[in-house]
PDB file of C-alpha atoms in Angstrom:
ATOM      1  CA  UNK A   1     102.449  68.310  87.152  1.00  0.00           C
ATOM      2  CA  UNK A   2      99.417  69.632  88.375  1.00  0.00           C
ATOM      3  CA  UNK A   3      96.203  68.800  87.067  1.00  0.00           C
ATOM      4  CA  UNK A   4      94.664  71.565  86.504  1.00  0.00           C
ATOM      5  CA  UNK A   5      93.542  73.242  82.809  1.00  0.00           C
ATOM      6  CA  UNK A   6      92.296  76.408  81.227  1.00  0.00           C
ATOM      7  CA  UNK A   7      90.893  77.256  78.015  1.00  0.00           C
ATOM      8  CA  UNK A   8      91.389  79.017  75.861  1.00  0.00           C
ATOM      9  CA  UNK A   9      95.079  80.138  76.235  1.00  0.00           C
ATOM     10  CA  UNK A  10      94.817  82.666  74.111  1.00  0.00           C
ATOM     11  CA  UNK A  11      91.686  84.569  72.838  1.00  0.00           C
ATOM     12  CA  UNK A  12      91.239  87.504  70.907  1.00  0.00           C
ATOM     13  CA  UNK A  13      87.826  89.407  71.013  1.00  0.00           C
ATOM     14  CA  UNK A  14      85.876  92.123  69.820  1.00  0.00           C
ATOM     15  CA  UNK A  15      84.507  94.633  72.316  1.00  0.00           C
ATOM     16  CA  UNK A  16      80.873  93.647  73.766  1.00  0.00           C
ATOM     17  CA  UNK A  17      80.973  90.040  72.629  1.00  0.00           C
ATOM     18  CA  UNK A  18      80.575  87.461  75.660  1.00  0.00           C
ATOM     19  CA  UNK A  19      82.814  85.192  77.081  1.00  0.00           C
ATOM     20  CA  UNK A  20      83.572  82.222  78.827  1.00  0.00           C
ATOM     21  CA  UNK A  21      87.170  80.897  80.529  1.00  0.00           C
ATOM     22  CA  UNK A  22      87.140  77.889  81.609  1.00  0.00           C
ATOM     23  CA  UNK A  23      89.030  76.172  84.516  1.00  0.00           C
ATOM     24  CA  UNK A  24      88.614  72.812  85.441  1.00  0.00           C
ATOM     25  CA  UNK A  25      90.387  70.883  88.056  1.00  0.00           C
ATOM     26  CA  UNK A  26      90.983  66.726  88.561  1.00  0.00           C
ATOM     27  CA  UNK A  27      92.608  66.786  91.762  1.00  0.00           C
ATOM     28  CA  UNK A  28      89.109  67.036  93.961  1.00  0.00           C
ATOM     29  CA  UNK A  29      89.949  70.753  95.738  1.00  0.00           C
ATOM     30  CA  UNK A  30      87.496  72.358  97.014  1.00  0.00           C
ATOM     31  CA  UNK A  31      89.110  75.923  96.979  1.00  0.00           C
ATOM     32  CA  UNK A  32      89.558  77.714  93.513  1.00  0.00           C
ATOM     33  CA  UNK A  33      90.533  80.644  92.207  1.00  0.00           C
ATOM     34  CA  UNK A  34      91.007  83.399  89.812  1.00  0.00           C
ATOM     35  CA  UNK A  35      93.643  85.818  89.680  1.00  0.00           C
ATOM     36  CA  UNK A  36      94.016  88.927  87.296  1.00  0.00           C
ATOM     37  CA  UNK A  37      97.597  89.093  86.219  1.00  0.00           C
ATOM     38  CA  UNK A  38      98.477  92.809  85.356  1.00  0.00           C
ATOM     39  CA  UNK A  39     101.674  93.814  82.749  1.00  0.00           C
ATOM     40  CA  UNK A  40     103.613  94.593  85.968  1.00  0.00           C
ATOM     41  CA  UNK A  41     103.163  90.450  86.803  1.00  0.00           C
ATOM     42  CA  UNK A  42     101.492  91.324  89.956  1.00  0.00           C
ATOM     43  CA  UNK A  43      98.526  89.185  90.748  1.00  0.00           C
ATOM     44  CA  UNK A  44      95.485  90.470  91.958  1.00  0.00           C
ATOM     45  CA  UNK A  45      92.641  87.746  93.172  1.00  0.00           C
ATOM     46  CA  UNK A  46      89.410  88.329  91.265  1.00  0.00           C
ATOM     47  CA  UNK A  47      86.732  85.671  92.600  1.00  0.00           C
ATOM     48  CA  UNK A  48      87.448  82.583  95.014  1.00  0.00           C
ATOM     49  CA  UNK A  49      85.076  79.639  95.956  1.00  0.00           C
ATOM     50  CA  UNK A  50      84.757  77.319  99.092  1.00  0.00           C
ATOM     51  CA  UNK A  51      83.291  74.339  97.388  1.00  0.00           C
ATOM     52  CA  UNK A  52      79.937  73.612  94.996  1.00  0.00           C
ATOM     53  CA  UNK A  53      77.671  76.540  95.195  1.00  0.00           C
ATOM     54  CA  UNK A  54      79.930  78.807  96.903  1.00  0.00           C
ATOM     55  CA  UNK A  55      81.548  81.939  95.058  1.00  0.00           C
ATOM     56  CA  UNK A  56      82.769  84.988  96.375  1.00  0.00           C
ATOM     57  CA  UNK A  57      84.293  88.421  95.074  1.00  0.00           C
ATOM     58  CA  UNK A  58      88.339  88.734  95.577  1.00  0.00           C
ATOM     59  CA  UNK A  59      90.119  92.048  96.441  1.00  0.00           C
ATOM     60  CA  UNK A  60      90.134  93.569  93.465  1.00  0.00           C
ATOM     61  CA  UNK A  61      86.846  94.652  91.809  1.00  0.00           C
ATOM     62  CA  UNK A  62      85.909  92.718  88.711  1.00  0.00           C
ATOM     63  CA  UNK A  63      82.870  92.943  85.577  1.00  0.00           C
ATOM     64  CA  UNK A  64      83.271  88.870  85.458  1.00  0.00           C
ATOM     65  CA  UNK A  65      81.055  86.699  87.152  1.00  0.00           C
ATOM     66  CA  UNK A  66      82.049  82.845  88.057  1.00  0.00           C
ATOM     67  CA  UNK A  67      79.902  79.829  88.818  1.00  0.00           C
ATOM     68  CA  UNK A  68      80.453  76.852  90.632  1.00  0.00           C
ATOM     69  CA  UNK A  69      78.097  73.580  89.670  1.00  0.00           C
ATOM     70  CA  UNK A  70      80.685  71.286  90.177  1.00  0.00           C
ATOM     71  CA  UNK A  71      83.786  70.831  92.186  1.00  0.00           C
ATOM     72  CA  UNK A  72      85.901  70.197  89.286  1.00  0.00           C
ATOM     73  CA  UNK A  73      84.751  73.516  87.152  1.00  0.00           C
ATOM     74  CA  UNK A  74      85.026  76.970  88.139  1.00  0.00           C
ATOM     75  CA  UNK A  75      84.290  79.573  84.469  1.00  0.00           C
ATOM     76  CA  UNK A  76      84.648  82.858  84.478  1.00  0.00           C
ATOM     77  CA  UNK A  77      82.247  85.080  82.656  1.00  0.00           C
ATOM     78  CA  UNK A  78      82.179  88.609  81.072  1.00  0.00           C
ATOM     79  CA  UNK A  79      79.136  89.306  79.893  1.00  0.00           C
ATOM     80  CA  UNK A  80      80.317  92.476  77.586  1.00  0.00           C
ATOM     81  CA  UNK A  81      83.758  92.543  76.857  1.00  0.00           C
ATOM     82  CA  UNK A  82      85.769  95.542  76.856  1.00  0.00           C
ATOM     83  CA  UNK A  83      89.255  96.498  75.929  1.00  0.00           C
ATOM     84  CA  UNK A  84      89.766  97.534  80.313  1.00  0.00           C
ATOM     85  CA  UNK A  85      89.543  93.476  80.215  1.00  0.00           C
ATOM     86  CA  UNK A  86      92.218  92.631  78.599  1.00  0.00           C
ATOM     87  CA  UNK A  87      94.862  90.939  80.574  1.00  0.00           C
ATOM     88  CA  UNK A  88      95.751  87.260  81.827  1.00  0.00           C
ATOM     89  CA  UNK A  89      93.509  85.320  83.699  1.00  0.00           C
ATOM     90  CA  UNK A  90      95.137  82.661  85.935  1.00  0.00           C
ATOM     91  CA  UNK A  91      92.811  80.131  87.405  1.00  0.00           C
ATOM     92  CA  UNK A  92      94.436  78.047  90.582  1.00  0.00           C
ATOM     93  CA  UNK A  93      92.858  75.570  93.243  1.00  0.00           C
ATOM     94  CA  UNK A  94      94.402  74.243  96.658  1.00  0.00           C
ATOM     95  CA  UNK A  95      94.826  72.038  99.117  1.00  0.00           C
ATOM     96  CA  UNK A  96      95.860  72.213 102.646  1.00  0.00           C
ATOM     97  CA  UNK A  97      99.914  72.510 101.320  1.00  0.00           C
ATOM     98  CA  UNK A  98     100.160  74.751  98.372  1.00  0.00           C
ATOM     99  CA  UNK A  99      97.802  75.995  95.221  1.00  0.00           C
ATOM    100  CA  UNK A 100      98.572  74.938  91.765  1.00  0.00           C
ATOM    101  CA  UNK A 101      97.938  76.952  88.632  1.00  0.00           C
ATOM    102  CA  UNK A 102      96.437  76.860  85.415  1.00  0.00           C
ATOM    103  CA  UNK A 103      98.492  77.792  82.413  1.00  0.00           C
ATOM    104  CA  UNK A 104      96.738  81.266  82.193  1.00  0.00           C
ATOM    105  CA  UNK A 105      94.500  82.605  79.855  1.00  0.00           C
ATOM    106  CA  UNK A 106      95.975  85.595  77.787  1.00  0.00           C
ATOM    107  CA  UNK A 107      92.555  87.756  76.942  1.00  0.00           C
ATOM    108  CA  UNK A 108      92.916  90.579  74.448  1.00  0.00           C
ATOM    109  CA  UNK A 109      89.473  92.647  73.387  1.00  0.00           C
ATOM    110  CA  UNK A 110      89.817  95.052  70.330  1.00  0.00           C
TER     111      UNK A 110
ATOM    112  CA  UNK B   1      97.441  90.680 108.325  1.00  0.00           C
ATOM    113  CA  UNK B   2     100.192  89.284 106.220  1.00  0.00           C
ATOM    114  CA  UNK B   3     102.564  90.609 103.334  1.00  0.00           C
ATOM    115  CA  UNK B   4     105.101  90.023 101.457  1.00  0.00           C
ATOM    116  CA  UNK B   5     108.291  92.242 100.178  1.00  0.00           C
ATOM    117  CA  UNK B   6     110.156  90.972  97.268  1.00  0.00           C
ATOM    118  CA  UNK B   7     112.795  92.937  98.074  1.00  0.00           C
ATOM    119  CA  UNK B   8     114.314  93.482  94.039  1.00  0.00           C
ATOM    120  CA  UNK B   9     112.417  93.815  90.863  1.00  0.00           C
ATOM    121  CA  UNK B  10     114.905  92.481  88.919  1.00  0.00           C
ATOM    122  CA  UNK B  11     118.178  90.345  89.103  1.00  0.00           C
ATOM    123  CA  UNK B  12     120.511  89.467  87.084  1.00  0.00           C
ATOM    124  CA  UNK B  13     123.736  87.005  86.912  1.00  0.00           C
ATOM    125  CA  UNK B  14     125.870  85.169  85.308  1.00  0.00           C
ATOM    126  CA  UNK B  15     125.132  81.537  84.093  1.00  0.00           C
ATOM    127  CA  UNK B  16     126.884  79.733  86.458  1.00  0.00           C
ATOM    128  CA  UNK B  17     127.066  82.002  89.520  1.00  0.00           C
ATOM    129  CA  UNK B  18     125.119  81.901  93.000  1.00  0.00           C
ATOM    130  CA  UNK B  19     121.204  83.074  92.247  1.00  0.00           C
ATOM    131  CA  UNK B  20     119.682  84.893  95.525  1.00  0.00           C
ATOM    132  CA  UNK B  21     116.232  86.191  95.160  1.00  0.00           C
ATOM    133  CA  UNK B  22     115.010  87.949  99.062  1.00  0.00           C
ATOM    134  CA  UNK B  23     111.850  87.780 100.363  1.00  0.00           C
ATOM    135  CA  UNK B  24     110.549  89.453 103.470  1.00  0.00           C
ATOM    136  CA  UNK B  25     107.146  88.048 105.026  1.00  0.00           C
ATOM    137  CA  UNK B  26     105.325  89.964 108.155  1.00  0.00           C
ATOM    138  CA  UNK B  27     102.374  87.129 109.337  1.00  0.00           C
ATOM    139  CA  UNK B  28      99.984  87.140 112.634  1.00  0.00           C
ATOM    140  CA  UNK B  29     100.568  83.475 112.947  1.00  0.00           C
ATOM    141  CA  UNK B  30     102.939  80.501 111.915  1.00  0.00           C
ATOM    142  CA  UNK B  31     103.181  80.930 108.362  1.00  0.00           C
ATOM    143  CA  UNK B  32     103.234  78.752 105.412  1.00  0.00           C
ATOM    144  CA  UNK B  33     105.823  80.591 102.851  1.00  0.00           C
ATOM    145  CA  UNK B  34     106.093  79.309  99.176  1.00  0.00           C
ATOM    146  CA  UNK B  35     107.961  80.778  96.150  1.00  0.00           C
ATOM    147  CA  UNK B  36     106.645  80.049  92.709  1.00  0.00           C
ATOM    148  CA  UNK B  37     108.170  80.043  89.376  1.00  0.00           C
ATOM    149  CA  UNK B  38     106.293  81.795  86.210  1.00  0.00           C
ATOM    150  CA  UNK B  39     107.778  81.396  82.470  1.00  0.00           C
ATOM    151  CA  UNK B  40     106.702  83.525  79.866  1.00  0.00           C
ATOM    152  CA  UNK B  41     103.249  82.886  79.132  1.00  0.00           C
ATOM    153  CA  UNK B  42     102.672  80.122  81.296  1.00  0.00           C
ATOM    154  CA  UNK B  43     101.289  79.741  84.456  1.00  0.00           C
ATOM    155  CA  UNK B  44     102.834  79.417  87.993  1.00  0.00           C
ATOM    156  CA  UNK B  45     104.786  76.539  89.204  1.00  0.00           C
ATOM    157  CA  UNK B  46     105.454  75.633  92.581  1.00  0.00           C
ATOM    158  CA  UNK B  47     109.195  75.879  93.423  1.00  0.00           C
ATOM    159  CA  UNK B  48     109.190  74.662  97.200  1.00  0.00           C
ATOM    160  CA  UNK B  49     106.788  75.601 100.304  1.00  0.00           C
ATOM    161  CA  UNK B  50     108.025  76.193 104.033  1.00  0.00           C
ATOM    162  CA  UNK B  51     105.216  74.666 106.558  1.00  0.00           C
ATOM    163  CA  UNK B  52     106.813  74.649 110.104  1.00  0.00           C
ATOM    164  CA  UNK B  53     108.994  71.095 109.453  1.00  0.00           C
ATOM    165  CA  UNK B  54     112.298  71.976 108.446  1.00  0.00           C
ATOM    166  CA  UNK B  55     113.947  75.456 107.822  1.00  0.00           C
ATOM    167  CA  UNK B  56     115.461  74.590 105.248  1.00  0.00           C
ATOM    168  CA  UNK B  57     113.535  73.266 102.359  1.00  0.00           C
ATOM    169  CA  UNK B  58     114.729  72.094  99.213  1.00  0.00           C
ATOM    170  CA  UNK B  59     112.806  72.771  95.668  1.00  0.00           C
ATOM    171  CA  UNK B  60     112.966  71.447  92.359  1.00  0.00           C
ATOM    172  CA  UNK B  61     116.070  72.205  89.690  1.00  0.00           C
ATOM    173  CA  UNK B  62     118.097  72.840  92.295  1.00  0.00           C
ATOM    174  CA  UNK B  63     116.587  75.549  93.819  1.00  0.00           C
ATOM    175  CA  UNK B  64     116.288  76.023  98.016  1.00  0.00           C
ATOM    176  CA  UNK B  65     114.814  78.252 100.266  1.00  0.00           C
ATOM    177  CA  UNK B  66     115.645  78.842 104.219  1.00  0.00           C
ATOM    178  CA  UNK B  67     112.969  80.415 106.597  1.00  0.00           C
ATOM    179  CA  UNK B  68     114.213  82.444 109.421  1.00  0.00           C
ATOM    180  CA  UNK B  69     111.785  83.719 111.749  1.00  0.00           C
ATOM    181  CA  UNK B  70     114.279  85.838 113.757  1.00  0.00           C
ATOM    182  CA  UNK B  71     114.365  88.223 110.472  1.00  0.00           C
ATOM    183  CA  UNK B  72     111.161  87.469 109.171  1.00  0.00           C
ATOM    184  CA  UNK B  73     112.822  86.342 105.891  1.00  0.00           C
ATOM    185  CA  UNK B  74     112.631  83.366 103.279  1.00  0.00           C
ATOM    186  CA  UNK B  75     115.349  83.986 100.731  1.00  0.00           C
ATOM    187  CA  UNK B  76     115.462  81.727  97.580  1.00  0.00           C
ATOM    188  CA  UNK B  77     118.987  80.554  96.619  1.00  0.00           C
ATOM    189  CA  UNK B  78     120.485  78.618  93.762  1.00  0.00           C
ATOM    190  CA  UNK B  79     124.077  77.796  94.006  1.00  0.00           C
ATOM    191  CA  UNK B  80     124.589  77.861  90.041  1.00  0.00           C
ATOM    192  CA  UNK B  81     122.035  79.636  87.851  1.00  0.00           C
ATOM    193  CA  UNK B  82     121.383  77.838  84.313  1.00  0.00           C
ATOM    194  CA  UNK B  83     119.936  79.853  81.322  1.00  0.00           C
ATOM    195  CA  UNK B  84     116.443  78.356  81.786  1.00  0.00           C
ATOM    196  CA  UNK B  85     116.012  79.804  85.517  1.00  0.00           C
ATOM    197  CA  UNK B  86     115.229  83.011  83.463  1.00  0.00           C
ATOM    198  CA  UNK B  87     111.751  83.525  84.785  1.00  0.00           C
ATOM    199  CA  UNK B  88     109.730  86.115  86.789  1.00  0.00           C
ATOM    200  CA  UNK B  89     109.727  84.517  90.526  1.00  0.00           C
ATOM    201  CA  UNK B  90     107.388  85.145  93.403  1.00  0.00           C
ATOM    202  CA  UNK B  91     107.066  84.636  96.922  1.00  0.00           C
ATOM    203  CA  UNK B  92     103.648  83.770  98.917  1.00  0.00           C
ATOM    204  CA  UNK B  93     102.799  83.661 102.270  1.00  0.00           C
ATOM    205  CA  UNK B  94      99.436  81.955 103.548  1.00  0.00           C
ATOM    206  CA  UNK B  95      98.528  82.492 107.180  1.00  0.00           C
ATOM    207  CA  UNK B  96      94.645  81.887 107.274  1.00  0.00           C
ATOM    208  CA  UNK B  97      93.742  78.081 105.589  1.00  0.00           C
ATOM    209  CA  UNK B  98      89.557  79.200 106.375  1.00  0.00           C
ATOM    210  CA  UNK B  99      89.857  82.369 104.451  1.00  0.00           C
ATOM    211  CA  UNK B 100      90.126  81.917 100.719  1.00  0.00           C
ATOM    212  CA  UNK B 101      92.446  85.092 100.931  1.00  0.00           C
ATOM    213  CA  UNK B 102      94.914  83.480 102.367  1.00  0.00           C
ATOM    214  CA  UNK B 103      97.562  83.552  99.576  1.00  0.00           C
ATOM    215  CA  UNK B 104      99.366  87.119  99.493  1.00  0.00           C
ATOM    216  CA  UNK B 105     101.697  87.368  96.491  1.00  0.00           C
ATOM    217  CA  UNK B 106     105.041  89.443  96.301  1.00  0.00           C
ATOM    218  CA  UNK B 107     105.154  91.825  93.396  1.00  0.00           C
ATOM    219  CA  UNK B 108     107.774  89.526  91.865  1.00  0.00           C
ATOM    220  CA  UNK B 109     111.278  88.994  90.958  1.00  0.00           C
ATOM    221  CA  UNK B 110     112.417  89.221  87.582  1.00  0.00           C
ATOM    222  CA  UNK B 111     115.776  86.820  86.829  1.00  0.00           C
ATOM    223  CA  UNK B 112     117.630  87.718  84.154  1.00  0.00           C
ATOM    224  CA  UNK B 113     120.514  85.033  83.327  1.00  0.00           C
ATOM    225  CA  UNK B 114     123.217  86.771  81.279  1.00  0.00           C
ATOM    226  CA  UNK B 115     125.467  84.235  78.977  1.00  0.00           C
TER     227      UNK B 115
END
């Protein structure tokens, strides 16, 4: 099992409320990432980090904004939430063999 | 550049029989190949990973995957598919450890396990 969590799993929101998903990480990686998982289950990467301090914007174009304090804890933000947003966010971090996922946050704005 | 081709959207078989799920890879360099596993609702899990030891690499619930350079492939097999394989799969190729791009996802395989 990998050790890595997001929360909420699911979250239901009005439209231009703010919110916060939150991955965090035990296993000491200093890659993470978050993906934007489409109804047609493709995966699209949405930010990625290096390490503490480090963030940068994936391939496909994203509202959300992340942060990276510490090496364990890599949120995702959107600032005004709109019903374009809603999707599943999967968080994952790696090492030099393989990533390993979060359970996935299903995000649905009314 | 990488990518990936899952080459079928969906499969389905009988519980019991042979489960093949193809994947086509094109890399620069020696790639590392992976399939994950995704459940409803849940996130991915990794199956097995291919990184230039043996070509044939075994997975978890029986699950095994062979990498053949010669026609760029790295085909996931089962040789008796149980009702809880159902599950979307994907395969991943990662050619470029300094980039954090360096995962490219298939589109996905969709197993459906028919009683």
């Amino acid at each position: 099992e990998a050790d890595i969590y997001q929360t909420p799993r699911y979250l239901v929101i009005g439209t231009g409320k703010k919110i916060t998903l939150e991955c965090s990480q035990t296993m000491g990686h200093d890659k993470m990432y978050w993906y934007q998982q489409d109804p047609g289950m493709e995966l699209h990467l949405i930010h990625y980090s290096y390490g503490v301090n480090s963030t940068e914007k994936g391939d496909l174009s994203s509202e959300s904004t992340v942060s990276r304090i510490r090496t364990e804890h890599f949120p995702l933000t959107l600032e005004s939430a709109r019903p374009s947003h809603t999707s599943q966010y999967l968080c994952a971090s790696r090492d030099r063999v393989a990533a390993f996922f979060g359970q996935g946050t299903r995000l649905t704005v009314v | 550049a990488q990518s990936v081709t899952q080459l079928d959207s969906h499969v389905s078989v009988s519980e019991g029989t042979p489960v093949l799920l193809r994947c086509n890879y094109s890399s620069s360099y020696s790639p590392s190949l992976f399939w994950y596993v995704q459940h409803p609702n849940k996130g991915l899990q990794l199956l097995l990973k291919y990184t230039s030891a043996a070509t044939l690499v075994k997975g978890i619930n029986g699950f095994e995957a062979e990498f053949k350079k010669s026609e760029t492939s790295f085909h996931l097999t089962k040789p008796s598919a149980h009702m809880s394989d159902a599950a979307e799969y994907f395969c991943v190729v990662s050619d470029n450890w300094r980039g954090a791009d360096g995962l490219t996802f298939g589109k996905g395989t969709h197993l459906i396990i028919q009683p």
